[in-house]
Tab-separated table of C-alpha atoms in Angstrom:
chain	number	residue	atom	x	y	z
A	1	MET	CA	-21.874	41.795	-83.585
A	2	VAL	CA	-24.524	43.254	-81.347
A	3	ALA	CA	-25.295	40.228	-79.279
A	4	PRO	CA	-21.841	39.623	-77.734
A	5	ILE	CA	-21.496	43.264	-76.751
A	6	SER	CA	-24.837	43.261	-75.013
A	7	THR	CA	-23.998	40.064	-73.103
A	8	LEU	CA	-20.694	41.669	-72.180
A	9	THR	CA	-22.376	44.730	-70.786
A	10	THR	CA	-24.906	42.683	-68.807
A	11	ARG	CA	-22.030	40.677	-67.414
A	12	GLN	CA	-20.318	43.900	-66.482
A	13	THR	CA	-23.387	45.249	-64.793
A	14	THR	CA	-23.882	42.022	-62.838
A	15	ARG	CA	-20.225	42.222	-61.793
A	16	GLN	CA	-20.762	45.813	-60.697
A	17	THR	CA	-23.893	45.048	-58.709
A	18	HIS	CA	-22.029	42.078	-57.208
A	19	MET	CA	-19.236	44.333	-56.066
A	20	ILE	CA	-21.663	46.936	-54.698
A	21	LYS	CA	-23.526	44.284	-52.764
A	22	ARG	CA	-20.274	42.974	-51.358
A	23	ALA	CA	-19.206	46.455	-50.323
A	24	ILE	CA	-22.525	47.065	-48.603
A	25	ALA	CA	-22.258	43.710	-46.831
A	26	LEU	CA	-18.767	44.536	-45.582
A	27	LEU	CA	-19.880	47.958	-44.387
A	28	LEU	CA	-22.805	46.370	-42.474
A	29	LEU	CA	-20.471	43.800	-40.963
A	30	PHE	CA	-18.047	46.519	-39.963
A	31	ALA	CA	-20.859	48.355	-38.123
A	32	VAL	CA	-21.999	45.142	-36.366
A	33	GLY	CA	-18.348	44.266	-35.604
A	34	THR	CA	-17.804	47.660	-33.929
A	35	LEU	CA	-20.866	47.081	-31.810
A	36	PHE	CA	-19.612	43.625	-30.808
A	37	ALA	CA	-16.134	44.961	-30.026
A	38	SER	CA	-17.532	47.648	-27.745
A	39	LEU	CA	-19.674	45.022	-26.008
A	40	LEU	CA	-16.662	42.750	-25.589
A	41	LEU	CA	-14.349	45.492	-24.274
A	42	GLY	CA	-16.987	46.767	-21.841
A	43	TYR	CA	-17.764	43.278	-20.488
A	44	VAL	CA	-17.056	42.760	-16.841
A	45	PRO	CA	-17.707	39.225	-15.620
A	46	ASP	CA	-19.894	38.947	-12.562
A	47	SER	CA	-18.203	37.718	-9.423
A	48	GLU	CA	-21.511	36.982	-7.675
A	49	LEU	CA	-24.652	35.240	-8.920
A	50	ASN	CA	-27.314	37.721	-9.878
A	51	HIS	CA	-30.695	37.812	-8.118
A	52	THR	CA	-32.505	35.233	-10.291
A	53	ALA	CA	-29.590	32.804	-10.440
A	54	ARG	CA	-29.127	33.065	-6.680
A	55	TYR	CA	-32.785	32.187	-6.142
A	56	TYR	CA	-32.534	29.143	-8.368
A	57	ALA	CA	-29.230	27.997	-6.783
A	58	GLU	CA	-30.612	28.362	-3.250
A	59	ARG	CA	-34.115	27.001	-3.709
A	60	THR	CA	-33.735	24.159	-6.223
A	61	ALA	CA	-32.632	21.527	-3.727
A	62	GLY	CA	-35.406	22.272	-1.258
A	63	ASP	CA	-38.290	23.214	-3.526
A	64	VAL	CA	-37.827	20.997	-6.558
A	65	GLY	CA	-35.440	18.315	-5.367
A	66	ALA	CA	-33.563	18.060	-8.683
A	67	ALA	CA	-29.791	17.750	-8.592
A	68	ASN	CA	-29.447	19.354	-12.012
A	69	ILE	CA	-30.403	23.020	-11.617
A	70	VAL	CA	-30.727	23.519	-15.384
A	71	THR	CA	-33.314	20.749	-15.521
A	72	ALA	CA	-35.198	22.304	-12.609
A	73	ILE	CA	-35.354	25.609	-14.550
A	74	VAL	CA	-36.314	24.040	-17.835
A	75	VAL	CA	-39.005	21.649	-16.503
A	76	THR	CA	-40.429	23.332	-13.416
A	77	TYR	CA	-39.523	26.984	-12.943
A	78	ARG	CA	-39.909	27.820	-16.625
A	79	GLY	CA	-42.026	24.803	-17.562
A	80	LEU	CA	-44.493	26.902	-19.499
A	81	ASP	CA	-41.681	28.063	-21.827
A	82	THR	CA	-40.729	24.473	-22.417
A	83	LEU	CA	-44.308	23.678	-23.371
A	84	GLY	CA	-44.142	26.592	-25.836
A	85	GLU	CA	-40.837	25.331	-27.168
A	86	VAL	CA	-42.177	21.817	-27.762
A	87	THR	CA	-45.141	23.391	-29.525
A	88	VAL	CA	-42.892	25.432	-31.800
A	89	LEU	CA	-40.935	22.309	-32.617
A	90	PHE	CA	-44.191	20.465	-33.397
A	91	ILE	CA	-45.326	23.263	-35.699
A	92	SER	CA	-42.053	23.303	-37.586
A	93	ALA	CA	-42.112	19.518	-37.969
A	94	ALA	CA	-45.711	19.743	-39.177
A	95	ILE	CA	-44.797	22.454	-41.738
A	96	VAL	CA	-41.804	20.442	-42.994
A	97	GLY	CA	-44.186	17.518	-43.515
A	98	LEU	CA	-46.786	19.702	-45.169
A	99	VAL	CA	-44.406	21.523	-47.531
A	100	LEU	CA	-42.875	18.275	-48.744
A	101	ALA	CA	-46.088	16.268	-48.719
A	102	GLN	CA	-46.971	16.778	-52.370
A	103	ASP	CA	-43.693	15.286	-53.568
A	104	ARG	CA	-44.170	12.057	-51.676
A	105	LEU	CA	-44.425	8.938	-53.742
A	106	PRO	CA	-47.452	6.757	-53.135
A	107	SER	CA	-46.370	4.058	-50.729
A	108	ASP	CA	-47.346	1.223	-53.063
A	109	ALA	CA	-45.247	2.554	-55.906
A	110	PRO	CA	-42.474	0.177	-56.964
A	111	ARG	CA	-39.128	1.324	-55.554
A	112	GLN	CA	-35.894	-0.152	-56.643
A	113	PRO	CA	-32.956	0.015	-54.288
A	114	ARG	CA	-30.017	1.684	-56.038
A	115	VAL	CA	-27.490	-0.433	-54.241
A	116	PRO	CA	-28.520	-3.605	-52.395
A	117	VAL	CA	-28.012	-3.301	-48.658
A	118	SER	CA	-25.136	-5.458	-47.511
A	119	GLU	CA	-25.498	-8.068	-44.791
A	120	LEU	CA	-22.922	-6.401	-42.536
A	121	LEU	CA	-24.665	-3.037	-42.669
A	122	SER	CA	-28.155	-4.343	-41.979
A	123	THR	CA	-27.011	-6.659	-39.128
A	124	GLY	CA	-24.876	-3.940	-37.628
A	125	SER	CA	-27.641	-1.380	-37.686
A	126	ARG	CA	-30.101	-3.847	-36.193
A	127	ALA	CA	-27.676	-4.595	-33.372
A	128	LEU	CA	-26.810	-0.960	-32.681
A	129	THR	CA	-30.268	0.615	-32.839
A	130	PRO	CA	-31.592	-0.869	-29.572
A	131	LEU	CA	-28.441	0.248	-27.783
A	132	ILE	CA	-28.809	3.788	-29.098
A	133	LEU	CA	-32.439	3.851	-28.091
A	134	LEU	CA	-31.487	2.551	-24.623
A	135	LEU	CA	-28.926	5.322	-24.263
A	136	GLY	CA	-31.525	7.901	-25.282
A	137	VAL	CA	-33.999	6.568	-22.728
A	138	TYR	CA	-31.280	6.567	-20.024
A	139	VAL	CA	-30.387	10.164	-20.819
A	140	PHE	CA	-33.904	11.428	-20.526
A	141	VAL	CA	-34.895	9.384	-17.474
A	142	ASN	CA	-31.795	10.655	-15.590
A	143	GLY	CA	-32.272	14.263	-16.722
A	144	HIS	CA	-32.847	15.498	-13.167
A	145	LEU	CA	-29.585	13.955	-11.847
A	146	THR	CA	-26.978	14.191	-14.582
A	147	PRO	CA	-26.366	16.411	-17.594
A	148	GLY	CA	-28.943	15.551	-20.186
A	149	GLY	CA	-32.667	15.381	-20.349
A	150	GLY	CA	-35.625	15.232	-22.701
A	151	PHE	CA	-34.133	17.235	-25.560
A	152	GLN	CA	-30.783	15.482	-25.584
A	153	GLY	CA	-32.374	12.058	-25.115
A	154	GLY	CA	-34.945	12.802	-27.794
A	155	ALA	CA	-32.155	13.776	-30.187
A	156	ILE	CA	-30.316	10.491	-29.392
A	157	VAL	CA	-33.516	8.468	-30.035
A	158	ALA	CA	-33.863	10.296	-33.332
A	159	SER	CA	-30.257	9.423	-34.191
A	160	GLY	CA	-31.197	5.736	-33.701
A	161	MET	CA	-33.976	6.241	-36.262
A	162	LEU	CA	-31.427	8.021	-38.462
A	163	LEU	CA	-29.163	4.985	-38.373
A	164	LEU	CA	-32.083	2.814	-39.553
A	165	LEU	CA	-32.818	5.275	-42.340
A	166	LEU	CA	-29.201	5.381	-43.460
A	167	ALA	CA	-28.780	1.617	-43.389
A	168	ASP	CA	-31.914	1.046	-45.396
A	169	PRO	CA	-33.022	4.172	-47.342
A	170	LEU	CA	-36.177	2.451	-48.560
A	171	LYS	CA	-37.432	1.706	-45.100
A	172	GLN	CA	-40.724	3.391	-44.331
A	173	PHE	CA	-41.407	4.551	-40.843
A	174	SER	CA	-44.917	4.199	-39.637
A	175	HIS	CA	-46.083	7.821	-39.620
A	176	GLN	CA	-49.122	6.699	-37.738
A	177	LEU	CA	-47.052	5.365	-34.857
A	178	ILE	CA	-44.880	8.506	-34.768
A	179	SER	CA	-47.861	10.836	-34.719
A	180	VAL	CA	-49.720	8.772	-32.100
A	181	LEU	CA	-46.615	8.719	-29.861
A	182	GLU	CA	-46.083	12.408	-30.377
A	183	SER	CA	-49.609	13.566	-29.646
A	184	LEU	CA	-50.042	11.163	-26.735
A	185	SER	CA	-46.946	12.431	-24.966
A	186	GLY	CA	-47.925	16.005	-25.673
A	187	LEU	CA	-51.396	15.464	-24.216
A	188	LEU	CA	-49.954	13.754	-21.134
A	189	PHE	CA	-47.513	16.633	-20.677
A	190	VAL	CA	-50.348	19.188	-20.681
A	191	GLY	CA	-52.471	16.848	-18.534
A	192	ILE	CA	-49.756	16.651	-15.848
A	193	GLY	CA	-49.532	20.450	-15.949
A	194	VAL	CA	-53.264	20.843	-15.380
A	195	LEU	CA	-53.161	18.217	-12.595
A	196	GLY	CA	-50.533	20.421	-10.973
A	197	VAL	CA	-53.040	23.288	-10.917
A	198	LEU	CA	-55.693	21.079	-9.317
A	199	LEU	CA	-53.608	19.062	-6.821
A	200	ALA	CA	-50.436	21.049	-6.192
A	201	GLY	CA	-49.158	24.623	-6.324
A	202	GLY	CA	-49.727	25.578	-9.957
A	203	PHE	CA	-49.380	24.721	-13.621
A	204	LEU	CA	-46.582	22.139	-14.098
A	205	ASP	CA	-45.824	22.042	-10.354
A	206	ASN	CA	-43.623	19.000	-9.783
A	207	ARG	CA	-44.901	18.223	-6.255
A	208	LEU	CA	-47.617	15.910	-7.520
A	209	LEU	CA	-45.363	13.062	-6.421
A	210	PRO	CA	-43.148	13.204	-3.300
A	211	ILE	CA	-39.909	15.074	-3.836
A	212	GLY	CA	-37.829	12.342	-2.194
A	213	THR	CA	-34.113	12.443	-1.518
A	214	LEU	CA	-31.829	14.596	-3.583
A	215	GLY	CA	-29.829	12.517	-5.991
A	216	GLU	CA	-32.025	9.421	-6.238
A	217	LEU	CA	-33.719	8.228	-9.426
A	218	PHE	CA	-37.218	8.434	-7.983
A	219	SER	CA	-36.997	11.966	-6.724
A	220	ALA	CA	-37.825	15.518	-7.781
A	221	GLY	CA	-41.540	14.747	-8.054
A	222	VAL	CA	-42.881	14.480	-11.608
A	223	ILE	CA	-39.740	15.860	-13.291
A	224	PRO	CA	-38.563	12.452	-14.585
A	225	VAL	CA	-42.058	11.716	-15.918
A	226	ILE	CA	-42.351	15.092	-17.638
A	227	TYR	CA	-38.839	14.890	-19.050
A	228	SER	CA	-39.501	11.389	-20.374
A	229	LEU	CA	-42.633	12.640	-22.103
A	230	ILE	CA	-40.675	15.551	-23.564
A	231	GLY	CA	-37.990	13.095	-24.689
A	232	LEU	CA	-40.537	10.901	-26.482
A	233	LYS	CA	-42.203	13.909	-28.068
A	234	VAL	CA	-38.930	15.504	-29.226
A	235	GLY	CA	-37.663	12.176	-30.503
A	236	ALA	CA	-40.859	11.606	-32.476
A	237	GLU	CA	-40.742	15.139	-33.884
A	238	PHE	CA	-37.100	14.908	-34.981
A	239	SER	CA	-37.745	11.406	-36.466
A	240	SER	CA	-40.666	12.731	-38.490
A	241	MET	CA	-38.576	15.658	-39.707
A	242	LEU	CA	-35.756	13.336	-40.755
A	243	ALA	CA	-38.169	10.926	-42.373
A	244	SER	CA	-40.012	13.541	-44.360
A	245	LEU	CA	-36.801	15.138	-45.555
A	246	SER	CA	-35.263	11.833	-46.612
A	247	GLU	CA	-37.999	9.596	-47.925
A	248	THR	CA	-39.842	12.001	-50.211
A	249	GLU	CA	-38.451	11.751	-53.687
A	250	GLU	CA	-38.924	13.979	-56.688
A	251	THR	CA	-41.767	12.821	-58.839
B	1	MET	CA	-10.773	32.769	-7.435
B	2	SER	CA	-8.072	30.392	-8.617
B	3	PRO	CA	-5.998	31.651	-11.552
B	4	MET	CA	-6.773	29.913	-14.806
B	5	SER	CA	-4.405	27.069	-15.458
B	6	PRO	CA	-2.286	27.412	-18.601
B	7	LEU	CA	-3.554	24.054	-19.840
B	8	VAL	CA	-7.201	25.157	-19.826
B	9	PHE	CA	-6.174	28.425	-21.392
B	10	GLY	CA	-4.289	26.648	-24.151
B	11	ILE	CA	-7.117	24.196	-24.810
B	12	THR	CA	-9.609	27.039	-25.087
B	13	LEU	CA	-7.333	28.980	-27.437
B	14	VAL	CA	-6.912	25.920	-29.698
B	15	LEU	CA	-10.652	25.252	-29.651
B	16	CYS	CA	-11.491	28.848	-30.594
B	17	ILE	CA	-8.939	28.951	-33.439
B	18	THR	CA	-10.144	25.603	-34.779
B	19	MET	CA	-13.718	26.778	-34.647
B	20	ILE	CA	-13.006	30.020	-36.536
B	21	GLY	CA	-10.902	28.168	-39.083
B	22	ALA	CA	-13.697	25.648	-39.696
B	23	ALA	CA	-16.216	28.424	-40.022
B	24	LEU	CA	-14.100	30.212	-42.628
B	25	MET	CA	-13.754	26.878	-44.432
B	26	ALA	CA	-17.541	26.419	-44.355
B	27	ILE	CA	-17.991	29.810	-45.964
B	28	ARG	CA	-15.229	29.605	-48.526
B	29	ALA	CA	-15.184	25.896	-49.468
B	30	LYS	CA	-15.661	25.220	-53.180
B	31	ARG	CA	-17.682	22.074	-52.737
B	32	LEU	CA	-20.948	22.083	-50.840
B	33	PRO	CA	-20.447	18.763	-48.931
B	34	VAL	CA	-17.155	20.120	-47.611
B	35	ALA	CA	-18.952	23.258	-46.474
B	36	ILE	CA	-21.626	21.239	-44.675
B	37	LEU	CA	-19.045	19.048	-42.942
B	38	ALA	CA	-17.062	22.103	-41.888
B	39	ALA	CA	-20.225	23.590	-40.355
B	40	GLY	CA	-20.726	20.313	-38.477
B	41	LEU	CA	-17.132	20.587	-37.255
B	42	VAL	CA	-17.833	24.081	-35.953
B	43	SER	CA	-20.706	22.639	-33.874
B	44	LEU	CA	-18.638	19.738	-32.655
B	45	VAL	CA	-15.785	22.004	-31.471
B	46	ALA	CA	-18.353	24.373	-29.949
B	47	SER	CA	-19.732	21.510	-27.872
B	48	ILE	CA	-16.250	20.875	-26.421
B	49	LEU	CA	-16.009	24.591	-25.717
B	50	PHE	CA	-19.325	24.418	-23.857
B	51	LEU	CA	-17.863	21.660	-21.721
B	52	VAL	CA	-14.846	23.829	-20.886
B	53	LEU	CA	-17.260	26.613	-19.988
B	54	ALA	CA	-18.911	24.297	-17.391
B	55	ALA	CA	-22.140	23.783	-19.351
B	56	PRO	CA	-22.422	19.987	-19.815
B	57	ASP	CA	-26.143	20.120	-20.630
B	58	VAL	CA	-25.557	22.524	-23.462
B	59	ALA	CA	-22.555	20.515	-24.634
B	60	MET	CA	-24.694	17.372	-24.945
B	61	THR	CA	-27.432	19.196	-26.790
B	62	GLU	CA	-25.017	20.789	-29.202
B	63	ALA	CA	-23.224	17.535	-29.921
B	64	ALA	CA	-26.428	15.570	-30.506
B	65	ILE	CA	-28.524	18.192	-32.286
B	66	GLY	CA	-26.241	20.908	-33.662
B	67	SER	CA	-23.510	18.620	-34.907
B	68	GLY	CA	-25.358	15.320	-35.515
B	69	LEU	CA	-28.875	15.860	-36.750
B	70	THR	CA	-28.309	19.194	-38.523
B	71	THR	CA	-25.503	17.769	-40.682
B	72	PHE	CA	-27.664	14.852	-41.702
B	73	LEU	CA	-30.622	17.095	-42.524
B	74	PHE	CA	-28.289	18.990	-44.925
B	75	PHE	CA	-27.072	15.780	-46.476
B	76	PHE	CA	-30.600	14.429	-46.995
B	77	VAL	CA	-31.574	17.622	-48.760
B	78	LEU	CA	-28.380	17.604	-50.806
B	79	ALA	CA	-29.011	13.964	-51.821
B	80	ARG	CA	-32.537	14.783	-52.893
B	81	ILE	CA	-31.411	17.798	-54.918
B	82	ARG	CA	-28.670	15.771	-56.594
B	83	GLY	CA	-31.130	12.929	-57.159
B	84	ALA	CA	-33.509	15.293	-58.902
B	85	GLY	CA	-31.242	15.139	-61.911
B	86	HIS	CA	-31.993	18.407	-63.633
B	87	GLY	CA	-30.341	20.557	-61.043
B	88	GLY	CA	-27.740	18.056	-59.960
B	89	ALA	CA	-24.753	19.442	-61.876
B	90	ASN	CA	-26.036	22.922	-61.206
B	91	ILE	CA	-25.188	23.101	-57.499
B	92	ASP	CA	-21.465	23.172	-57.813
B	93	ALA	CA	-21.623	25.062	-61.124
B	94	ASP	CA	-23.347	27.945	-59.332
B	95	ASN	CA	-20.619	27.937	-56.741
B	96	GLU	CA	-17.843	27.851	-59.264
B	97	ALA	CA	-19.310	30.901	-61.004
B	98	ASP	CA	-19.613	32.518	-57.630
B	99	ASN	CA	-16.042	31.698	-56.679
B	100	LYS	CA	-14.687	32.959	-59.960
B	101	ALA	CA	-16.488	36.265	-59.367
B	102	ASP	CA	-14.927	36.265	-55.876
B	103	SER	CA	-11.409	35.807	-57.148
B	104	HIS	CA	-11.785	38.732	-59.592
B	105	ASP	CA	-12.623	41.382	-57.069
C	1	MET	CA	-5.061	38.447	-18.582
C	2	ILE	CA	-8.215	37.761	-20.469
C	3	SER	CA	-10.611	35.275	-18.918
C	4	LEU	CA	-12.001	32.095	-20.388
C	5	ALA	CA	-15.393	33.704	-20.863
C	6	GLN	CA	-13.981	36.670	-22.738
C	7	MET	CA	-12.017	34.435	-25.088
C	8	ALA	CA	-15.079	32.314	-25.814
C	9	MET	CA	-17.162	35.414	-26.252
C	10	ALA	CA	-14.729	36.855	-28.784
C	11	ALA	CA	-14.806	33.572	-30.714
C	12	GLY	CA	-18.626	33.618	-30.613
C	13	PHE	CA	-18.742	37.156	-31.978
C	14	ILE	CA	-16.334	36.266	-34.758
C	15	LEU	CA	-18.501	33.278	-35.646
C	16	ILE	CA	-21.586	35.518	-35.830
C	17	LEU	CA	-19.722	37.875	-38.157
C	18	ILE	CA	-18.501	35.053	-40.368
C	19	GLY	CA	-22.022	33.641	-40.521
C	20	PHE	CA	-23.512	37.027	-41.429
C	21	TYR	CA	-20.859	37.591	-44.092
C	22	GLY	CA	-21.678	34.217	-45.633
C	23	ALA	CA	-25.401	34.772	-45.526
C	24	LEU	CA	-25.054	38.175	-47.154
C	25	THR	CA	-22.617	37.245	-49.904
C	26	GLN	CA	-23.462	33.670	-50.901
C	27	ARG	CA	-25.872	33.153	-53.777
C	28	ASN	CA	-26.569	29.456	-53.224
C	29	LEU	CA	-29.493	28.896	-50.900
C	30	LEU	CA	-27.969	25.877	-49.157
C	31	ARG	CA	-24.766	27.835	-48.489
C	32	MET	CA	-26.788	30.656	-46.988
C	33	ILE	CA	-28.442	28.164	-44.659
C	34	VAL	CA	-25.032	26.755	-43.689
C	35	ALA	CA	-23.915	30.306	-42.892
C	36	PHE	CA	-27.001	30.834	-40.729
C	37	THR	CA	-26.273	27.744	-38.691
C	38	ILE	CA	-22.755	29.033	-38.060
C	39	ALA	CA	-24.111	32.387	-36.834
C	40	ASP	CA	-26.577	30.416	-34.653
C	41	THR	CA	-23.700	28.521	-32.978
C	42	GLY	CA	-21.893	31.821	-32.422
C	43	VAL	CA	-24.894	33.328	-30.631
C	44	ASN	CA	-25.137	30.267	-28.382
C	45	ILE	CA	-21.457	30.486	-27.466
C	46	VAL	CA	-21.786	34.164	-26.543
C	47	LEU	CA	-24.804	33.428	-24.330
C	48	VAL	CA	-23.114	30.606	-22.464
C	49	ALA	CA	-19.950	32.678	-22.074
C	50	VAL	CA	-21.998	35.457	-20.396
C	51	GLY	CA	-23.104	33.014	-17.729
C	52	HIS	CA	-19.603	31.648	-17.038
C	53	MET	CA	-17.756	32.732	-13.877
C	54	ARG	CA	-14.131	32.045	-13.112
C	55	GLY	CA	-13.396	29.260	-10.638
C	56	ARG	CA	-16.922	27.869	-10.434
C	57	THR	CA	-18.380	24.561	-11.648
C	58	ALA	CA	-21.450	23.369	-13.531
C	59	PRO	CA	-24.842	23.923	-11.904
C	60	ILE	CA	-25.312	20.315	-10.815
C	61	LEU	CA	-25.622	19.447	-7.142
C	62	ASP	CA	-23.756	16.357	-5.941
C	63	VAL	CA	-21.132	15.349	-3.441
C	64	ALA	CA	-18.646	17.869	-4.740
C	65	VAL	CA	-21.198	20.680	-4.742
C	66	PRO	CA	-23.535	20.258	-1.743
C	67	ALA	CA	-26.803	22.160	-1.863
C	68	ALA	CA	-25.771	24.321	1.126
C	69	ASP	CA	-22.966	26.177	-0.563
C	70	ALA	CA	-24.285	25.983	-4.086
C	71	VAL	CA	-24.620	29.792	-4.286
C	72	ALA	CA	-20.844	30.136	-3.879
C	73	ARG	CA	-19.856	27.256	-6.123
C	74	VAL	CA	-21.999	27.099	-9.258
C	75	ILE	CA	-22.166	29.308	-12.335
C	76	ASP	CA	-25.338	31.036	-13.611
C	77	PRO	CA	-27.718	28.323	-14.789
C	78	VAL	CA	-30.216	30.662	-16.551
C	79	PRO	CA	-28.200	31.236	-19.788
C	80	GLN	CA	-27.676	27.484	-20.027
C	81	ALA	CA	-31.387	26.792	-19.907
C	82	LEU	CA	-31.931	29.476	-22.518
C	83	VAL	CA	-29.297	28.075	-24.870
C	84	LEU	CA	-30.733	24.571	-24.442
C	85	THR	CA	-34.000	25.978	-25.843
C	86	ALA	CA	-32.189	27.948	-28.562
C	87	ILE	CA	-30.311	24.922	-29.943
C	88	VAL	CA	-33.494	22.819	-30.242
C	89	ILE	CA	-35.413	25.628	-31.874
C	90	GLY	CA	-32.404	26.218	-34.124
C	91	LEU	CA	-32.723	22.747	-35.577
C	92	GLY	CA	-36.453	23.368	-36.183
C	93	VAL	CA	-35.666	26.608	-38.014
C	94	THR	CA	-32.918	24.950	-40.065
C	95	ALA	CA	-35.236	22.084	-41.059
C	96	LEU	CA	-37.866	24.607	-42.120
C	97	MET	CA	-35.393	26.583	-44.216
C	98	LEU	CA	-34.153	23.378	-45.843
C	99	ALA	CA	-37.682	22.248	-46.649
C	100	TYR	CA	-38.432	25.591	-48.343
C	101	ALA	CA	-35.136	25.443	-50.238
C	102	LEU	CA	-36.063	21.970	-51.449
C	103	LYS	CA	-39.424	23.224	-52.569
C	104	LEU	CA	-37.931	26.188	-54.412
C	105	HIS	CA	-35.486	23.888	-56.136
C	106	ALA	CA	-38.321	21.567	-57.184
C	107	ARG	CA	-40.160	24.551	-58.656
C	108	LYS	CA	-37.257	26.477	-60.250
C	109	HIS	CA	-34.549	23.795	-60.763
C	110	THR	CA	-31.936	26.121	-59.337
C	111	LEU	CA	-30.619	27.117	-55.949
C	112	ASP	CA	-29.318	30.514	-57.078
C	113	ILE	CA	-30.997	33.259	-55.081
C	114	ALA	CA	-30.311	35.782	-57.867
C	115	LYS	CA	-32.609	33.829	-60.175
C	116	MET	CA	-35.576	34.076	-57.846
C	117	THR	CA	-36.976	37.394	-58.934
C	118	GLU	CA	-40.718	37.242	-58.179
C	119	LEU	CA	-40.524	39.683	-55.363
C	120	LYS	CA	-37.884	41.913	-56.911
C	121	TRP	CA	-38.774	45.540	-57.619
């Protein structure tokens, strides 16, 4: 007789704590919502560009030579931040690999495919992957002219890798190749930055190469080179994240 | 300062409502895969909204990263947790308990 | 008449609130992470909406927007560069959270946050 009553009371207490938690959450949300509402009602859109934005809009064409102002900010004006961003991404990819490393099966362990890969799927993925990679490369090489750039192109390259992974779950990427590609492009990125200190105006200055005509592929100094390196690095990092989250299996 | 055309206004309104609806679906959905897909839908609609807001760079990034890769990361993790066996049935069982508790209060 | 930016900003704020609500009330770890990604998207929408100005175009110079009158024609590019960074870092953070969730599941065989009581006092 005692046991059901005690379980009943624990259930009641959990229900009560559940309700209290929900009430606290709603109260907190109400406070945050009031804050947001006051921000929204007091918002007056600017009619003129502010000081910083005006500087970038005026100077980008002459100083940097990139048609895409966002790219000029990301790669040249705030290039140091982008270096930091790529580093953060590298660290998080490394931690994902590290946390999941113990679960990884030894690569020579026998693995049975659950469902055999069909001919259509494997052929289709083999035909599509080069096209996806090409699109990714196009996006990051043209980052200074059109919307897009290293991060978008890198993500597209990683989606190509994703297609390979989905079509054949047992496929093993060469981690060696990914890490070599990743560290090489990172080193070259920093190397170009240091060369900018020595030969041009400062760290990551893009005037190592001639600025050229606005709107041409070979213009904007080293921005296409740097953005391609960022694209390779980001693509490699995303691919390694995807690979380590998908291929490790519970032991 | 041209006045906003009704078409753009309507498109933006529809996008915002779709986004909020998908977000509510992602929070309230009973099944986890549905929730993950709804979150991917939020990102996809958000990328169209970025395009309307004249931010094509951000739109591309959101479409490729926020909506593409994130969704697949979730599904890889889900597949591994389901594949682990011991917890497999547990995922949705937890949610059902949670949802029952929701409906009571 | 509300502007485009205000409408998008309101939607972004609502998404942040929905995401917070989910993260606070869900008990399943994966559902909490889903809620976090929704809040993340909301923050990005608010930031881009702050930079938007009525009647102007994207900050890309071409034939339609010559460099000479760019100041009068383009919107604020700085929030866009910021959000570009935020989205990429957001994926890194999500992957990290998912990896830890996977690890916790491997250790505890559950995703219920209420059953993880080591740090409870």
